[in-house]
Amino acid sequence: MGVKQSRKKRIENFFGNSSQSKSPNVEGNKEIKNEKEPGSQEKSKVSRIVKKNNNSKEIVVSVENIKKNFIVGENNIEVLKGIDVQIKKGDFAMLVGPSGCGKSTLLHIIYGLESPTEGKVRIYGDDIWSHSKNWRADFRNSSVGFIPQQAFWLKSLSVLENVAIPAVIGGKKFHEGLEKAAEMLELVGMANWAHHRPYDLSGGQQQRVALARSLLLNPWLIIADEPIGNLDQKSGTELMDLIQDLNKNFKLTILMVTHNQEQFKYANKVIKVVDGVIV
């Protein structure tokens, strides 16, 4: 009991008491409050989006005429020049192209982190950029799993506790988050490492843990930004095989950025970006 209380205290030091949970702002690491009262239409609409039917031909993500410009000094740099993409339920889609072509920028726009200069990103028909920043933060935590190239961990927490973080952010009770985290670690073959610190793990093991965390809240979409970019060939292949199994066995929709043509074999849809346009 004492050990559990100690873990709970460490989690609550980062996120506050889970019974009175407030979502942290993942875009700025500042506490935020809903712009509307809890239970409002703004908050509940996230859940409604993901409760659509399971039609395998249903369009999950629709990117419509997305443009993105950056101002550098006196120059207006066009990074994305009118991108149109559709991803259906159960797709394993790869976003590919040379370095600097705009693929990571497009990924961040779809994820709701980087705002487009022009265009829409529709999730089950709903434009995520028509909603508030708070809504998108809740949307990312509750509905989309994210695997970065290099995962960020809270050093004072164990692997299990780090995986449980999205549940705590989402307002679930501490023990529920830990139970779900244990299930996900078992799924990715990392259960034996649950009570280690993340930085004690190899790069390949850390990415498996990142995958477990991305799966915690049963997302309808996994977004992966070059998840094997820092891994050796063996570890990279093992991770890709695991992601492919999830795609096939659970019909999980995957959107992954890569520059490695050897990974194309895992995808049923390849989206190539060159100089800010689809080719």
CSV table of C-alpha atoms in Angstrom, one decimal:
chain,number,residue,atom,x,y,z
A,1,MET,CA,0.0,0.0,0.0
A,2,GLY,CA,2.8,2.3,0.9
A,3,VAL,CA,4.5,1.8,-2.5
A,4,LYS,CA,1.2,2.6,-4.3
A,5,GLN,CA,0.7,5.8,-2.3
A,6,SER,CA,4.3,6.8,-3.1
A,7,ARG,CA,3.7,6.4,-6.8
A,8,LYS,CA,0.4,8.2,-6.6
A,9,LYS,CA,2.1,11.1,-4.9
A,10,ARG,CA,4.7,11.4,-7.6
A,11,ILE,CA,2.1,11.4,-10.3
A,12,GLU,CA,0.0,14.0,-8.5
A,13,ASN,CA,3.0,16.2,-8.1
A,14,PHE,CA,3.1,16.5,-11.9
A,15,PHE,CA,-0.6,16.6,-12.7
A,16,GLY,CA,-2.5,17.4,-9.5
A,17,ASN,CA,-5.1,15.2,-7.8
A,18,SER,CA,-6.7,12.9,-10.5
A,19,SER,CA,-10.0,13.1,-8.8
A,20,GLN,CA,-10.0,16.9,-9.6
A,21,SER,CA,-8.1,16.5,-12.8
A,22,LYS,CA,-7.2,19.6,-14.9
A,23,SER,CA,-5.7,18.9,-18.3
A,24,PRO,CA,-2.2,20.3,-18.7
A,25,ASN,CA,-1.5,22.3,-21.9
A,26,VAL,CA,0.8,20.0,-23.9
A,27,GLU,CA,1.5,22.9,-26.2
A,28,GLY,CA,3.0,25.0,-23.5
A,29,ASN,CA,3.3,23.0,-20.3
A,30,LYS,CA,1.0,25.4,-18.6
A,31,GLU,CA,-2.2,24.5,-16.8
A,32,ILE,CA,-5.2,25.4,-18.8
A,33,LYS,CA,-8.9,25.5,-18.1
A,34,ASN,CA,-11.7,24.7,-20.4
A,35,GLU,CA,-13.1,27.8,-22.0
A,36,LYS,CA,-16.5,26.4,-21.2
A,37,GLU,CA,-17.8,24.6,-18.1
A,38,PRO,CA,-17.1,20.8,-17.8
A,39,GLY,CA,-19.7,18.8,-19.6
A,40,SER,CA,-20.2,21.5,-22.3
A,41,GLN,CA,-20.8,20.8,-25.9
A,42,GLU,CA,-17.3,21.9,-26.7
A,43,LYS,CA,-15.8,19.2,-24.4
A,44,SER,CA,-18.3,16.4,-25.3
A,45,LYS,CA,-17.9,16.8,-29.0
A,46,VAL,CA,-14.5,15.1,-28.9
A,47,SER,CA,-16.2,11.9,-27.8
A,48,ARG,CA,-18.9,12.2,-30.4
A,49,ILE,CA,-16.4,12.4,-33.2
A,50,VAL,CA,-14.8,9.1,-32.3
A,51,LYS,CA,-18.1,7.2,-31.8
A,52,LYS,CA,-18.8,6.9,-35.5
A,53,ASN,CA,-19.6,3.5,-37.0
A,54,ASN,CA,-17.0,0.9,-37.9
A,55,ASN,CA,-17.4,1.0,-41.7
A,56,SER,CA,-13.9,0.1,-43.0
A,57,LYS,CA,-14.4,2.4,-45.9
A,58,GLU,CA,-15.1,5.4,-43.8
A,59,ILE,CA,-12.8,8.4,-44.2
A,60,VAL,CA,-11.1,9.1,-40.9
A,61,VAL,CA,-8.8,12.0,-41.9
A,62,SER,CA,-9.5,14.4,-44.7
A,63,VAL,CA,-6.9,17.1,-45.5
A,64,GLU,CA,-8.3,19.8,-47.7
A,65,ASN,CA,-6.2,22.4,-49.5
A,66,ILE,CA,-3.7,22.7,-46.6
A,67,LYS,CA,-1.2,25.5,-47.1
A,68,LYS,CA,1.5,26.6,-44.6
A,69,ASN,CA,3.7,29.6,-44.8
A,70,PHE,CA,6.5,30.7,-42.5
A,71,ILE,CA,7.8,34.3,-42.2
A,72,VAL,CA,11.6,34.3,-42.0
A,73,GLY,CA,12.9,37.9,-41.8
A,74,GLU,CA,11.2,39.6,-44.7
A,75,ASN,CA,10.7,36.4,-46.7
A,76,ASN,CA,7.4,34.4,-46.9
A,77,ILE,CA,8.4,30.8,-47.2
A,78,GLU,CA,5.8,28.4,-48.6
A,79,VAL,CA,6.2,25.0,-47.0
A,80,LEU,CA,2.9,23.4,-48.0
A,81,LYS,CA,1.2,24.5,-51.2
A,82,GLY,CA,-2.3,23.1,-51.2
A,83,ILE,CA,-2.3,19.5,-49.8
A,84,ASP,CA,-5.3,17.2,-50.3
A,85,VAL,CA,-5.2,13.8,-48.5
A,86,GLN,CA,-7.7,11.2,-47.4
A,87,ILE,CA,-7.1,8.4,-45.0
A,88,LYS,CA,-9.7,5.7,-44.4
A,89,LYS,CA,-10.3,3.5,-41.4
A,90,GLY,CA,-7.8,0.7,-41.1
A,91,ASP,CA,-5.3,2.3,-43.5
A,92,PHE,CA,-1.5,2.1,-42.8
A,93,ALA,CA,-0.6,5.3,-44.5
A,94,MET,CA,3.0,6.5,-44.9
A,95,LEU,CA,3.9,10.2,-45.4
A,96,VAL,CA,7.2,10.2,-47.3
A,97,GLY,CA,9.6,12.6,-49.0
A,98,PRO,CA,13.0,14.2,-48.8
A,99,SER,CA,14.1,16.1,-45.7
A,100,GLY,CA,12.6,19.6,-45.7
A,101,CYS,CA,9.7,18.8,-48.0
A,102,GLY,CA,7.1,19.6,-45.4
A,103,LYS,CA,6.0,16.1,-44.3
A,104,SER,CA,6.5,16.7,-40.6
A,105,THR,CA,4.8,20.1,-40.8
A,106,LEU,CA,1.8,18.4,-42.4
A,107,LEU,CA,1.8,15.7,-39.7
A,108,HIS,CA,1.8,18.3,-37.0
A,109,ILE,CA,-1.1,20.2,-38.7
A,110,ILE,CA,-3.1,16.9,-38.8
A,111,TYR,CA,-2.3,16.3,-35.1
A,112,GLY,CA,-3.5,19.7,-34.2
A,113,LEU,CA,-0.1,21.1,-33.0
A,114,GLU,CA,0.7,23.4,-35.9
A,115,SER,CA,-2.0,25.7,-37.4
A,116,PRO,CA,-2.4,25.8,-41.2
A,117,THR,CA,-2.2,29.1,-43.0
A,118,GLU,CA,-5.1,28.0,-45.1
A,119,GLY,CA,-7.3,24.8,-45.5
A,120,LYS,CA,-9.1,22.3,-43.3
A,121,VAL,CA,-8.3,19.1,-41.5
A,122,ARG,CA,-11.5,17.1,-41.0
A,123,ILE,CA,-11.7,14.2,-38.6
A,124,TYR,CA,-14.8,12.2,-39.4
A,125,GLY,CA,-16.0,15.3,-41.1
A,126,ASP,CA,-15.3,17.8,-38.3
A,127,ASP,CA,-12.7,20.5,-38.9
A,128,ILE,CA,-10.4,20.3,-35.8
A,129,TRP,CA,-9.1,23.9,-36.6
A,130,SER,CA,-12.6,25.3,-36.1
A,131,HIS,CA,-12.3,24.4,-32.4
A,132,SER,CA,-10.4,25.9,-29.5
A,133,LYS,CA,-6.9,25.2,-28.4
A,134,ASN,CA,-8.2,23.5,-25.3
A,135,TRP,CA,-10.5,21.3,-27.4
A,136,ARG,CA,-7.6,20.2,-29.6
A,137,ALA,CA,-5.4,19.4,-26.5
A,138,ASP,CA,-8.2,17.2,-25.2
A,139,PHE,CA,-8.7,15.7,-28.6
A,140,ARG,CA,-5.0,14.8,-28.9
A,141,ASN,CA,-4.9,13.1,-25.5
A,142,SER,CA,-8.2,11.2,-25.7
A,143,SER,CA,-8.4,10.2,-29.4
A,144,VAL,CA,-5.0,10.1,-31.1
A,145,GLY,CA,-1.9,8.2,-30.1
A,146,PHE,CA,1.5,9.8,-30.9
A,147,ILE,CA,4.9,8.1,-31.3
A,148,PRO,CA,7.7,10.6,-31.7
A,149,GLN,CA,11.2,9.9,-33.1
A,150,GLN,CA,12.6,10.4,-29.6
A,151,ALA,CA,10.2,9.9,-26.7
A,152,PHE,CA,10.1,12.3,-23.7
A,153,TRP,CA,10.0,10.7,-20.2
A,154,LEU,CA,9.5,12.0,-16.7
A,155,LYS,CA,12.7,10.7,-15.1
A,156,SER,CA,11.3,10.3,-11.6
A,157,LEU,CA,8.6,8.0,-12.8
A,158,SER,CA,8.8,4.3,-13.7
A,159,VAL,CA,8.0,3.0,-17.1
A,160,LEU,CA,4.5,1.9,-15.9
A,161,GLU,CA,3.8,5.4,-14.5
A,162,ASN,CA,5.0,7.2,-17.6
A,163,VAL,CA,2.7,5.0,-19.7
A,164,ALA,CA,-0.2,5.8,-17.4
A,165,ILE,CA,0.2,9.6,-17.8
A,166,PRO,CA,-2.5,10.1,-20.6
A,167,ALA,CA,-5.1,8.4,-18.3
A,168,VAL,CA,-4.3,10.7,-15.4
A,169,ILE,CA,-4.4,13.8,-17.7
A,170,GLY,CA,-7.8,12.5,-19.0
A,171,GLY,CA,-9.2,12.4,-15.5
A,172,LYS,CA,-9.1,8.7,-14.8
A,173,LYS,CA,-8.3,7.4,-11.3
A,174,PHE,CA,-4.7,6.6,-10.6
A,175,HIS,CA,-5.2,2.8,-10.2
A,176,GLU,CA,-7.2,2.6,-13.4
A,177,GLY,CA,-4.4,4.3,-15.3
A,178,LEU,CA,-1.8,1.9,-13.9
A,179,GLU,CA,-4.0,-1.2,-14.7
A,180,LYS,CA,-4.4,-0.1,-18.3
A,181,ALA,CA,-0.7,0.8,-18.6
A,182,ALA,CA,0.2,-2.7,-17.4
A,183,GLU,CA,-2.1,-4.2,-20.1
A,184,MET,CA,-0.5,-2.1,-22.8
A,185,LEU,CA,3.1,-3.0,-21.7
A,186,GLU,CA,2.1,-6.6,-21.9
A,187,LEU,CA,0.8,-6.1,-25.4
A,188,VAL,CA,4.1,-4.7,-26.7
A,189,GLY,CA,6.2,-7.2,-24.8
A,190,MET,CA,7.6,-4.8,-22.1
A,191,ALA,CA,5.8,-6.0,-19.0
A,192,ASN,CA,9.0,-7.1,-17.4
A,193,TRP,CA,10.3,-3.6,-17.5
A,194,ALA,CA,7.3,-1.9,-15.9
A,195,HIS,CA,9.1,-0.9,-12.7
A,196,HIS,CA,12.4,0.3,-14.3
A,197,ARG,CA,13.2,3.9,-15.3
A,198,PRO,CA,12.6,4.6,-19.0
A,199,TYR,CA,16.2,5.9,-19.5
A,200,ASP,CA,17.5,2.6,-18.3
A,201,LEU,CA,16.1,1.0,-21.5
A,202,SER,CA,17.6,0.7,-24.9
A,203,GLY,CA,16.3,2.9,-27.8
A,204,GLY,CA,14.2,0.1,-29.2
A,205,GLN,CA,12.7,-0.7,-25.8
A,206,GLN,CA,11.9,2.9,-25.2
A,207,GLN,CA,10.0,3.1,-28.5
A,208,ARG,CA,8.0,0.0,-27.6
A,209,VAL,CA,7.1,1.8,-24.4
A,210,ALA,CA,6.1,4.9,-26.4
A,211,LEU,CA,3.9,2.7,-28.5
A,212,ALA,CA,2.3,1.3,-25.3
A,213,ARG,CA,1.6,4.9,-24.1
A,214,SER,CA,0.1,5.8,-27.5
A,215,LEU,CA,-2.4,2.9,-27.2
A,216,LEU,CA,-3.4,3.6,-23.6
A,217,LEU,CA,-6.8,5.3,-24.3
A,218,ASN,CA,-7.8,3.1,-27.2
A,219,PRO,CA,-7.2,5.7,-29.9
A,220,TRP,CA,-8.8,5.5,-33.4
A,221,LEU,CA,-5.6,6.8,-35.0
A,222,ILE,CA,-1.8,6.4,-34.3
A,223,ILE,CA,0.4,9.1,-35.6
A,224,ALA,CA,4.1,8.3,-35.7
A,225,ASP,CA,6.9,10.8,-36.6
A,226,GLU,CA,9.8,8.7,-37.9
A,227,PRO,CA,9.5,6.3,-34.9
A,228,ILE,CA,12.5,4.1,-36.0
A,229,GLY,CA,14.7,7.0,-37.1
A,230,ASN,CA,17.1,6.5,-34.2
A,231,LEU,CA,17.0,2.7,-34.0
A,232,ASP,CA,19.3,0.0,-35.4
A,233,GLN,CA,17.9,-2.2,-38.2
A,234,LYS,CA,16.9,-5.1,-35.9
A,235,SER,CA,15.1,-2.9,-33.4
A,236,GLY,CA,13.5,-0.9,-36.1
A,237,THR,CA,12.2,-4.0,-37.9
A,238,GLU,CA,10.8,-5.4,-34.6
A,239,LEU,CA,8.9,-2.2,-33.9
A,240,MET,CA,7.6,-1.9,-37.4
A,241,ASP,CA,6.4,-5.6,-37.3
A,242,LEU,CA,4.6,-4.8,-34.0
A,243,ILE,CA,2.9,-1.7,-35.4
A,244,GLN,CA,1.8,-3.7,-38.5
A,245,ASP,CA,0.3,-6.4,-36.3
A,246,LEU,CA,-1.7,-3.8,-34.5
A,247,ASN,CA,-2.9,-2.4,-37.8
A,248,LYS,CA,-3.9,-5.8,-39.1
A,249,ASN,CA,-5.3,-7.4,-36.0
A,250,PHE,CA,-7.1,-4.4,-34.5
A,251,LYS,CA,-7.8,-2.5,-37.7
A,252,LEU,CA,-6.0,0.5,-36.1
A,253,THR,CA,-5.5,3.4,-38.5
A,254,ILE,CA,-1.8,4.4,-38.8
A,255,LEU,CA,-0.3,7.6,-40.2
A,256,MET,CA,3.5,7.5,-40.2
A,257,VAL,CA,6.2,9.8,-41.5
A,258,THR,CA,9.4,8.1,-42.9
A,259,HIS,CA,12.1,8.9,-45.4
A,260,ASN,CA,13.1,5.2,-45.6
A,261,GLN,CA,11.8,3.4,-48.7
A,262,GLU,CA,12.3,0.0,-47.1
A,263,GLN,CA,9.4,0.8,-44.8
A,264,PHE,CA,6.9,1.2,-47.7
A,265,LYS,CA,6.2,-2.5,-47.7
A,266,TYR,CA,4.2,-2.1,-44.4
A,267,ALA,CA,1.9,0.5,-45.9
A,268,ASN,CA,-1.2,0.1,-48.0
A,269,LYS,CA,-1.1,3.9,-48.8
A,270,VAL,CA,2.0,5.9,-49.6
A,271,ILE,CA,1.7,9.7,-49.7
A,272,LYS,CA,4.7,11.4,-51.3
A,273,VAL,CA,5.4,15.0,-50.6
A,274,VAL,CA,8.0,17.0,-52.7
A,275,ASP,CA,8.5,20.7,-52.3
A,276,GLY,CA,5.2,21.1,-50.4
A,277,VAL,CA,2.9,19.3,-52.9
A,278,ILE,CA,1.7,15.7,-53.3
A,279,VAL,CA,3.3,13.9,-56.2
